[in-house]
Short mmCIF file of C-alpha atoms in Angstrom, two decimals:
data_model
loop_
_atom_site.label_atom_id
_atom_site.label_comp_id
_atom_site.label_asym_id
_atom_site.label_seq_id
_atom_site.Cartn_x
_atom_site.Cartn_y
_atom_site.Cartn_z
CA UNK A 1 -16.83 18.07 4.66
CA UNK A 2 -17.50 21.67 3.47
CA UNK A 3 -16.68 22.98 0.38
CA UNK A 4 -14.88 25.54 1.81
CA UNK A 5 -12.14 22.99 3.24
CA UNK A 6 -11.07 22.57 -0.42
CA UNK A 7 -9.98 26.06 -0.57
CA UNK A 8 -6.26 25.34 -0.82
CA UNK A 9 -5.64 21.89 -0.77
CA UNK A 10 -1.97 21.18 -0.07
CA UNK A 11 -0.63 17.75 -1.74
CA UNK A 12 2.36 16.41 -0.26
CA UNK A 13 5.74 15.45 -2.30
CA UNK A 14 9.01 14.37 -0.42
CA UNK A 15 10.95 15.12 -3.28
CA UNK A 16 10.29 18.76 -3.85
CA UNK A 17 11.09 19.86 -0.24
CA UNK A 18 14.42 21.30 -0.59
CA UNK A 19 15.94 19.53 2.03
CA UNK A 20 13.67 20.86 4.47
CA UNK A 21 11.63 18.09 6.77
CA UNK A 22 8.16 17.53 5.84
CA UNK A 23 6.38 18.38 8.44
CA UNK A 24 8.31 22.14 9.05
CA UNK A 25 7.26 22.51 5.48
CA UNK A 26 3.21 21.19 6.09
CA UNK A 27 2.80 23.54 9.58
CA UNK A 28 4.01 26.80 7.83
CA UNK A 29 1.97 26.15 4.38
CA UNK A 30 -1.04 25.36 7.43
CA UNK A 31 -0.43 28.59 9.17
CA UNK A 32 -0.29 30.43 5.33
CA UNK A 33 -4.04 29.09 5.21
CA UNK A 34 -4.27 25.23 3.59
CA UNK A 35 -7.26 23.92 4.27
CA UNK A 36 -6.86 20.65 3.43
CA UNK A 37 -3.32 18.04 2.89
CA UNK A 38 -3.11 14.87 1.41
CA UNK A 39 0.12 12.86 2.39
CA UNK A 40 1.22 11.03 -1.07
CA UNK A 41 3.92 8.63 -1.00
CA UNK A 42 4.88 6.72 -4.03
CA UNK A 43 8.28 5.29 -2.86
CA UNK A 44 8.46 5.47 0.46
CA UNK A 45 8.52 2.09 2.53
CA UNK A 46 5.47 1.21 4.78
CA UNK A 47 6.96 1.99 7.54
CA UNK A 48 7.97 5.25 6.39
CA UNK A 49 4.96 5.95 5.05
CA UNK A 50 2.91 5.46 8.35
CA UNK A 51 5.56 7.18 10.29
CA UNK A 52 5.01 10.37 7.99
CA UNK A 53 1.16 9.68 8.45
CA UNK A 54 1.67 9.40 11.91
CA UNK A 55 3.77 13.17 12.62
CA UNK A 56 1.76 14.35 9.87
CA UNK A 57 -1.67 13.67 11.95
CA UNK A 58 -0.67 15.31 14.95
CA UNK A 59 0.75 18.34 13.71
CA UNK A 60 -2.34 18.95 11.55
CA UNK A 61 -5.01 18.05 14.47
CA UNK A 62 -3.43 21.07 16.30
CA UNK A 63 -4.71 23.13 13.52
CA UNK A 64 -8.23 20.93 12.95
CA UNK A 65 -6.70 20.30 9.17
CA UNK A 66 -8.16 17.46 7.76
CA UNK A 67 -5.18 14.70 6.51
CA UNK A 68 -5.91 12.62 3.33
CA UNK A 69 -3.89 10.10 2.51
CA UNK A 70 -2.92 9.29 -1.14
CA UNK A 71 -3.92 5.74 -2.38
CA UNK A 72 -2.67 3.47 0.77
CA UNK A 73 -6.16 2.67 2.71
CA UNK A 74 -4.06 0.75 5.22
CA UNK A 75 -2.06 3.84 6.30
CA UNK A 76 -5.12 6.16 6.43
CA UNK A 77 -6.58 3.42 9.11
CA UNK A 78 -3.66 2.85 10.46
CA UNK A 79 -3.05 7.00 11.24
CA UNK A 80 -6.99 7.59 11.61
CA UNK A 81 -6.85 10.07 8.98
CA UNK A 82 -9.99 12.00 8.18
CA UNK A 83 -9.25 10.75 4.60
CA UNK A 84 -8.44 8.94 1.65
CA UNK A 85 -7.65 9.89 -1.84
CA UNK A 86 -7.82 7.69 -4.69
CA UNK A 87 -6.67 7.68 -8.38
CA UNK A 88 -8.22 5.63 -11.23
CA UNK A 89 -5.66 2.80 -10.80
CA UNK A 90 -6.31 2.69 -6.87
CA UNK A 91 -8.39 0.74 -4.93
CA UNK A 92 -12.20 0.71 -6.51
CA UNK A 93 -14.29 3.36 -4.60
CA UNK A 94 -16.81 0.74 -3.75
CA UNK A 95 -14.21 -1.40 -1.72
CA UNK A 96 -12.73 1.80 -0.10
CA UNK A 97 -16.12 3.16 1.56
CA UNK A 98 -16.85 -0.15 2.47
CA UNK A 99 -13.64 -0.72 4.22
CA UNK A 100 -13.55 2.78 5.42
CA UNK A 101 -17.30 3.59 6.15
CA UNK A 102 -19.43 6.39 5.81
CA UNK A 103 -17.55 9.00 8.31
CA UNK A 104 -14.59 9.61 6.34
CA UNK A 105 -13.69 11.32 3.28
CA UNK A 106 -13.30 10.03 -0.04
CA UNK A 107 -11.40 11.90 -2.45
CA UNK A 108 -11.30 10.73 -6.26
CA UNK A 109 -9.32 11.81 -9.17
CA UNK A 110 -11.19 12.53 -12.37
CA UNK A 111 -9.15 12.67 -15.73
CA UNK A 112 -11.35 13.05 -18.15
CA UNK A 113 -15.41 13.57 -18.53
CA UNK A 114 -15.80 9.76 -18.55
CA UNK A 115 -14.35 9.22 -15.00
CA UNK A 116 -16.78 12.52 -14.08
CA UNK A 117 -19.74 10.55 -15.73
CA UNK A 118 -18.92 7.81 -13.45
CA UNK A 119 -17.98 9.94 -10.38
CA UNK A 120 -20.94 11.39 -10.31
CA UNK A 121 -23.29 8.57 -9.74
CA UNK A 122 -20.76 7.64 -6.61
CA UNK A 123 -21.32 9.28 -3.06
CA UNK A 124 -17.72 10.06 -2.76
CA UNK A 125 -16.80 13.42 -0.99
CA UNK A 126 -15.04 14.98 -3.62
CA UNK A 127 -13.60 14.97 -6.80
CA UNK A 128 -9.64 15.73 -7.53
CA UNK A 129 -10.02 17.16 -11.90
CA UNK A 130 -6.43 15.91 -12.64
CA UNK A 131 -4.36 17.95 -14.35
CA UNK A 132 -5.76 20.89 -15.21
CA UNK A 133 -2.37 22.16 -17.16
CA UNK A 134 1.39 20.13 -17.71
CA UNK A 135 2.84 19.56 -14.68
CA UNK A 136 6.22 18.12 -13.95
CA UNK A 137 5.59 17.28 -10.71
CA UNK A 138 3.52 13.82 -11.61
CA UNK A 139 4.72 12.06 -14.61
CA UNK A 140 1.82 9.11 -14.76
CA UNK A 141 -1.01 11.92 -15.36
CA UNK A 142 -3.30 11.90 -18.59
CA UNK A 143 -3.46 15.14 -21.13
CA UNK A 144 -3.89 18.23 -19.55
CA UNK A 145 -7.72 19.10 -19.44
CA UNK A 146 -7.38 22.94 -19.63
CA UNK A 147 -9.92 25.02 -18.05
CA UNK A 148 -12.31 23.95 -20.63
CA UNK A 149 -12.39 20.62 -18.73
CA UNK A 150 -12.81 21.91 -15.46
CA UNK A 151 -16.08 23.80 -16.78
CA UNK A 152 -16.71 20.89 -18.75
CA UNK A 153 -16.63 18.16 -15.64
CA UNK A 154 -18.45 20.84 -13.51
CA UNK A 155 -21.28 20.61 -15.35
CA UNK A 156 -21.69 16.78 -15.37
CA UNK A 157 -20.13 15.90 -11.54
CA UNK A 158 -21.85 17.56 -9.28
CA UNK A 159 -19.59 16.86 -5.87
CA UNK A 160 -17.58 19.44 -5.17
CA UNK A 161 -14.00 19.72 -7.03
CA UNK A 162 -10.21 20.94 -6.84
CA UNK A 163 -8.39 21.69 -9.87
CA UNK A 164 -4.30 19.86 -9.54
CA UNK A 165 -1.68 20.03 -11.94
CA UNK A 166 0.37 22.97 -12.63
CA UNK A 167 -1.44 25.60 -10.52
CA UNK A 168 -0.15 28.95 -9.59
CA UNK A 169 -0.72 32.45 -8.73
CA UNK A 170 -0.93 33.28 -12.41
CA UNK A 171 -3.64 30.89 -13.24
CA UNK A 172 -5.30 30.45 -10.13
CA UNK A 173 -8.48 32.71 -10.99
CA UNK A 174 -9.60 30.72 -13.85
CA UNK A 175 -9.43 27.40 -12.44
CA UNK A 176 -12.30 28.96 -9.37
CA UNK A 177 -14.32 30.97 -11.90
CA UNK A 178 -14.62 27.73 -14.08
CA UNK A 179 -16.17 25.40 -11.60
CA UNK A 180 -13.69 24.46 -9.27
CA UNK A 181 -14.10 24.81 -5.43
CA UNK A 182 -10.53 25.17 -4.93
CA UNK A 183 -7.13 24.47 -6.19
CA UNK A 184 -4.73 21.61 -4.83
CA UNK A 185 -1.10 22.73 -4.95
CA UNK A 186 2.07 20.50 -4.75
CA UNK A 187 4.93 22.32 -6.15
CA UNK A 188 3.95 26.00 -5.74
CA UNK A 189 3.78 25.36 -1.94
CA UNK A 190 6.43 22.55 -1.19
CA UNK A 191 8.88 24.10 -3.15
CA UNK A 192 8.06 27.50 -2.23
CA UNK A 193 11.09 29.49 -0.22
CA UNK A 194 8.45 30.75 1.82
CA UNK A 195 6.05 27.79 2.09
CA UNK A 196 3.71 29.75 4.82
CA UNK A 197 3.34 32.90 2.42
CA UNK A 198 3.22 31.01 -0.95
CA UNK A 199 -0.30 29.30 0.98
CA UNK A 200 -1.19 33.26 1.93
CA UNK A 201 -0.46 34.16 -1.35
CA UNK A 202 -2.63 31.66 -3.07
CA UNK A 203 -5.80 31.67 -0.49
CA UNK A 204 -6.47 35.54 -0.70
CA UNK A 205 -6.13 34.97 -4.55
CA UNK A 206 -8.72 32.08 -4.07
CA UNK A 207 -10.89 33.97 -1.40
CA UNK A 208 -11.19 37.14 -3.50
CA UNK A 209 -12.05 35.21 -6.82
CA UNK A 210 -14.86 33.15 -4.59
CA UNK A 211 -16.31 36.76 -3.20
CA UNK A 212 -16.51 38.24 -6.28
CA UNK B 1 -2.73 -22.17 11.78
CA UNK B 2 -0.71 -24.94 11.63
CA UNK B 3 2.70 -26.06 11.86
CA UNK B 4 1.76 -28.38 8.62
CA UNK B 5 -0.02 -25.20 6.85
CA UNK B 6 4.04 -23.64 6.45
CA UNK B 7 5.20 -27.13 4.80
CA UNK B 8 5.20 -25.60 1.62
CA UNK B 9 4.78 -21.70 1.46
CA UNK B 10 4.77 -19.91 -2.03
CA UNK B 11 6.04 -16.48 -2.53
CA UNK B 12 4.90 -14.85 -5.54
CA UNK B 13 6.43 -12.78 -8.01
CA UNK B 14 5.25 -11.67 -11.16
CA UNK B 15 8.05 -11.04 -12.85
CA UNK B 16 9.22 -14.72 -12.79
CA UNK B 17 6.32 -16.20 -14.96
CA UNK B 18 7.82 -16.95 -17.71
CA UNK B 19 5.23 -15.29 -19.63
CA UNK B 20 2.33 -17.20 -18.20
CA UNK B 21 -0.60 -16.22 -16.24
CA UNK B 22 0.08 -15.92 -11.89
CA UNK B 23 -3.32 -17.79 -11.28
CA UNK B 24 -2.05 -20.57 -13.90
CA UNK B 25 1.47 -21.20 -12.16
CA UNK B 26 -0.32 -20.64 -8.48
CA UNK B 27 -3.02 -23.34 -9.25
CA UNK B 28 -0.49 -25.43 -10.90
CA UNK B 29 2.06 -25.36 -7.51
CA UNK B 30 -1.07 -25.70 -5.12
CA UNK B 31 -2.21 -29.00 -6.93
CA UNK B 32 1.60 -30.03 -6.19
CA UNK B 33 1.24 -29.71 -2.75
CA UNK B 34 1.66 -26.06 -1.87
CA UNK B 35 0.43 -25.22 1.84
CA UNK B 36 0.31 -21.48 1.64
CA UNK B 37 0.15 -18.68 -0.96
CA UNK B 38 1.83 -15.16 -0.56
CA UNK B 39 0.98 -13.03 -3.00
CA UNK B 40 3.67 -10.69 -3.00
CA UNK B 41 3.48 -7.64 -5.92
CA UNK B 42 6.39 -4.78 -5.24
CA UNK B 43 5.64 -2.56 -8.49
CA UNK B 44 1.90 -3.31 -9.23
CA UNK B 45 -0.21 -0.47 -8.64
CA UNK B 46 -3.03 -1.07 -6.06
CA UNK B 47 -5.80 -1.63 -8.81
CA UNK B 48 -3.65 -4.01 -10.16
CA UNK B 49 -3.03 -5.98 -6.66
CA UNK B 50 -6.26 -6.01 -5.90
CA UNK B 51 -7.56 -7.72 -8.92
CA UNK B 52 -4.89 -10.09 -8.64
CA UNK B 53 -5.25 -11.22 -4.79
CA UNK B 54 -9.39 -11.26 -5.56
CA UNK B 55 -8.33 -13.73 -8.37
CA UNK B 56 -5.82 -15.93 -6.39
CA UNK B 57 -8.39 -16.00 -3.00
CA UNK B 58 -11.12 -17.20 -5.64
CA UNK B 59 -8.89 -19.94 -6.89
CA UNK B 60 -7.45 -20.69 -3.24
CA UNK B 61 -10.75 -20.91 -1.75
CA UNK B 62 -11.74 -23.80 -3.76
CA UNK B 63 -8.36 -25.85 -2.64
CA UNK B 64 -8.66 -24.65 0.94
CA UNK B 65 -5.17 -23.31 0.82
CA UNK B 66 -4.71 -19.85 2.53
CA UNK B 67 -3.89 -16.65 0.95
CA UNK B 68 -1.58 -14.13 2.65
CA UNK B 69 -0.72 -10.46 1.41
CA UNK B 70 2.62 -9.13 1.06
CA UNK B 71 3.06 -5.98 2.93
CA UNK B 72 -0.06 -4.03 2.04
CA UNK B 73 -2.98 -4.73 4.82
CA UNK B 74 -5.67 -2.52 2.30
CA UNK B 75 -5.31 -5.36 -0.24
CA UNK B 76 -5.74 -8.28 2.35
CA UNK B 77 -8.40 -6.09 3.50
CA UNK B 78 -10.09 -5.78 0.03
CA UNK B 79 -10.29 -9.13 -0.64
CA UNK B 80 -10.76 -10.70 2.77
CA UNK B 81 -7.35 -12.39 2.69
CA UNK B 82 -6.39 -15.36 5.51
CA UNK B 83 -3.35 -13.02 6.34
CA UNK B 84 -0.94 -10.68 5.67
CA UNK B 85 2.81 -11.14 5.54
CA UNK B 86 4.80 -7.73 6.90
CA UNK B 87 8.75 -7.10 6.75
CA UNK B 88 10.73 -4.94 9.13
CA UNK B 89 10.09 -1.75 6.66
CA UNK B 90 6.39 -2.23 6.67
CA UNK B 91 3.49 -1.31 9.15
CA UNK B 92 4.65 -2.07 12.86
CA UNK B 93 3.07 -5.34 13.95
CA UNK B 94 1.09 -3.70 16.79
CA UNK B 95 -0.83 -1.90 14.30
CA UNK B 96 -1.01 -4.42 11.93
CA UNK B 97 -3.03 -6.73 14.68
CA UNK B 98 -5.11 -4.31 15.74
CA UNK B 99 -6.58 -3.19 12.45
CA UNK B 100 -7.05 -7.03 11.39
CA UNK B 101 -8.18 -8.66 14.11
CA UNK B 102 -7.33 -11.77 16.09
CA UNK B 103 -8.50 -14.52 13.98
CA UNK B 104 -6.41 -13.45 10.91
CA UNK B 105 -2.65 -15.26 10.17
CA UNK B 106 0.07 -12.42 10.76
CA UNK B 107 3.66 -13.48 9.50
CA UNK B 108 6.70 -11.46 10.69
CA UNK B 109 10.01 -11.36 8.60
CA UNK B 110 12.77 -11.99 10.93
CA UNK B 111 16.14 -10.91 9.16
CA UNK B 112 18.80 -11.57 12.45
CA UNK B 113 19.18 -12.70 16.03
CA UNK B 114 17.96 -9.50 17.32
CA UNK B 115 14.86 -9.72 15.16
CA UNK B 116 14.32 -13.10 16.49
CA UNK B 117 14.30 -11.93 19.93
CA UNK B 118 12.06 -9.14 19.27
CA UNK B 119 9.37 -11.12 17.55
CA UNK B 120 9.51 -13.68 20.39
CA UNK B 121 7.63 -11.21 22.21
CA UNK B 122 4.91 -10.91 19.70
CA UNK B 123 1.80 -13.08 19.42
CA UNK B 124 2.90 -13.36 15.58
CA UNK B 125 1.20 -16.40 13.74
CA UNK B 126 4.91 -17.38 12.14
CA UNK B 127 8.11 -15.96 11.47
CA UNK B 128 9.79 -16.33 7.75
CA UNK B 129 13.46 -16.43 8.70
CA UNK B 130 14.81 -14.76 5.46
CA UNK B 131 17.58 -14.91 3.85
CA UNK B 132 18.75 -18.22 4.58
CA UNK B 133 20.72 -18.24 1.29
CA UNK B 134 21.90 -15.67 -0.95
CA UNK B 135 19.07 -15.16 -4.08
CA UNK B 136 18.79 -13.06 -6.67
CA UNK B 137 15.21 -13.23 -6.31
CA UNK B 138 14.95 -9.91 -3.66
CA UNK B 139 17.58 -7.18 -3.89
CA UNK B 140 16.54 -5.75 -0.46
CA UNK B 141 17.72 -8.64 1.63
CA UNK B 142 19.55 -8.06 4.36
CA UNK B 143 22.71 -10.81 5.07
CA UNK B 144 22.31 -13.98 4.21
CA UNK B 145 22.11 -16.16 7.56
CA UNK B 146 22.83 -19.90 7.01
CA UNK B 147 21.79 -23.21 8.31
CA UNK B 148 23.54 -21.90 11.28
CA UNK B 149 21.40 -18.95 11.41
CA UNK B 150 17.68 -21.06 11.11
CA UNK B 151 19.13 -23.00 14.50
CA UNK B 152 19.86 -19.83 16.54
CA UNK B 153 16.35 -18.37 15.67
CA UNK B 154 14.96 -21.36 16.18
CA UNK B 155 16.36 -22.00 19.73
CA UNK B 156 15.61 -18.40 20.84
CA UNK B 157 11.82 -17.55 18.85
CA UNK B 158 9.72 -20.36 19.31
CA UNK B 159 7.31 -19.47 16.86
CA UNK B 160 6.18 -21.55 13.63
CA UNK B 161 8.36 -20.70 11.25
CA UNK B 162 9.89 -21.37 7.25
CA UNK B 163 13.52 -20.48 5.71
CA UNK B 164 13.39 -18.22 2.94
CA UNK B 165 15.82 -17.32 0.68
CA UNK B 166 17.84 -19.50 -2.69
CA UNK B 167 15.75 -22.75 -1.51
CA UNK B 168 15.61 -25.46 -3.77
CA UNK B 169 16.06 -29.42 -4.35
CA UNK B 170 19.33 -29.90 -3.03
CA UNK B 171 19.21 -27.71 0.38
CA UNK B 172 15.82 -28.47 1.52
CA UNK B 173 16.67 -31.30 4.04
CA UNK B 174 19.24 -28.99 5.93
CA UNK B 175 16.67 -26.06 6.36
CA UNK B 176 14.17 -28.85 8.00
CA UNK B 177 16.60 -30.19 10.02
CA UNK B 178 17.74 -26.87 11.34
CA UNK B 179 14.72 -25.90 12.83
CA UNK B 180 12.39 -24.70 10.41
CA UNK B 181 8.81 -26.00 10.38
CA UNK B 182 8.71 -25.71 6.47
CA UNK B 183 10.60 -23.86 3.21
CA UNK B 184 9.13 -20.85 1.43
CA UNK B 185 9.92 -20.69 -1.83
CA UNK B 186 9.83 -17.93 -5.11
CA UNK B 187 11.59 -18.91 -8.17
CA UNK B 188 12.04 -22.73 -7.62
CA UNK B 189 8.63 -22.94 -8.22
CA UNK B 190 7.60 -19.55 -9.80
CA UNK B 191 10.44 -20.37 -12.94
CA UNK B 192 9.48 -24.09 -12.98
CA UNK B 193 8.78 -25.52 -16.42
CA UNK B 194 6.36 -27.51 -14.58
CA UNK B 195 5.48 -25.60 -11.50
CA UNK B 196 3.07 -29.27 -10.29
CA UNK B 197 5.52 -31.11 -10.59
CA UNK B 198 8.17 -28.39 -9.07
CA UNK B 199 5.84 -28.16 -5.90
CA UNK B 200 5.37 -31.87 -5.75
CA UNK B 201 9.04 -32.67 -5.22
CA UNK B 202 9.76 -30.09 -2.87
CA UNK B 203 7.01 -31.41 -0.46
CA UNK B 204 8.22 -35.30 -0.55
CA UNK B 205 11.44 -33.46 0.55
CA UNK B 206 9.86 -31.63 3.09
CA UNK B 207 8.00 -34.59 4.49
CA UNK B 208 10.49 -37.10 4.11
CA UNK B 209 12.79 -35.14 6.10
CA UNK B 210 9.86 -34.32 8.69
CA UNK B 211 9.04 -38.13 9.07
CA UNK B 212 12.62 -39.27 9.73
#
């Protein structure tokens, strides 16, 4: 994994879609430029879940778009996704790499400097710094960590980062020039009207911040 | 796997403890004469499972009595579970097979006739023929099927199999009779004041009715 494919890191929510299907929503946010999409689930069954995985997977090979999924190791083996993403009240990291191996991608949330203490002495592929502001869109999340924390966790975890919670085109330059490799989006894409510009929109802003 | 193994299958469920520890009540019922454990956790978050199934396949090691995960296939992954219990909204069984192997127990819910028919077809280990009653144990269930409906599924899937659903004392000799190799229960031994004791008379019943 580059650090580049955390550019614009699209994460997935099947409530915020508008009533449009999932997957019309994830292939014109891909063509706006997401690098990266994690497929999170929190109350869908199994078998929805791996049927999602499953569309998901081919629409985003087509494009050579990495798919993480969120928490459920089963579904990302099930779906041979290029990846799993993992909270702190997931599935230890340990277990996960040994269940997944070595040639996948291991995504971890990091909420405060603690978890980036501890994230740093783990080999894991990146590192989700969760939330950076409010957000409505995940109601389980610990205190906001401002863009103090993201410069803050930079300095102590070295693997490379995305900023998530309440990201958008206003703040999107300070999350990048304080550490982060990129910014994962939920809302600001999936509820977007546009979903395909919105992800234009938000890579140029992330590009041009990057080639400064 | 045995036919004898499903004599005495307990579901889990947290929220019927009465306030005491799972691993208490579980050791309690498998010293009683329980055959087979499903740990079965619907709202715990995947840390959470995962510490509980290593804890239950520590303390059902030592009594030889095998573990089996509810649904998620990570977990029974994790912690090297005997097998893994799936419903008709979790992964397909295909899938489930091939990402655990041959030599691991794989039990099917079977909710109707057409079910039954389906899973015929499949090398599954067992079949849990569910609900035989009504219970207010699951709110998901689909209708409940009756004595009548363990004799049907018996005569058409001729795999091992146990009724589940509002089991207890008094209508444990009709699901034996029917067809049914043993009797899964939740809350007739979950709820017990004495869960030993609980587990103990259920398997005389069992056995009794077995050796007529």
């Amino acid at each position: 994994m580059k650090r580049s494919d955390l550019a614009l890191y699209l994460v997935t929510d099947s409530g915020l879609l508008l009533g449009r299907p999932l997957e019309t929503v994830v292939a014109q946010a891909v063509k706006g430029g997401v690098t990266m999409v994690q497929l999170r689930e929190k109350s869908a069954s199994s078998y929805e879940f791996y049927q999602l995985a499953m569309a998901l997977k081919k629409c985003l090979s087509a494009y050579r778009v990495p798919l993480i999924i969120n928490d459920r190791l089963d579904i990302a083996l099930a779906c041979n996704a290029e990846g799993l993403h993992i909270g702190q009240q997931d599935l230890p990291y340990e277990v996960a790499r040994r269940l997944l191996g070595k040639n996948k991608i291991i995504g971890l949330s990091v909420e405060s400097v603690e978890d980036a203490r501890k994230a740093d002495k783990l080999d894991v592929d990146y590192i989700g710094i969760s939330p950076v502001f409010h957000t409505p869109t995940k109601t389980d999340t610990a205190p906001a960590l401002g863009l103090e924390g993201i410069r803050e966790i930079s300095r102590i975890c070295h693997h490379p980062s995305v900023g998530i919670g309440g990201i958008n085109e206003q703040n999107v330059a300070g999350i990048i020039t304080s550490g982060a490799d990129g910014i994962a989006v939920v809302s600001a894409i999936m509820s977007a009207p546009d979903p395909e510009k919105a992800a234009r929109t938000l890579k140029e802003l992330v590009i041009q911040v990057q080639n400064k």
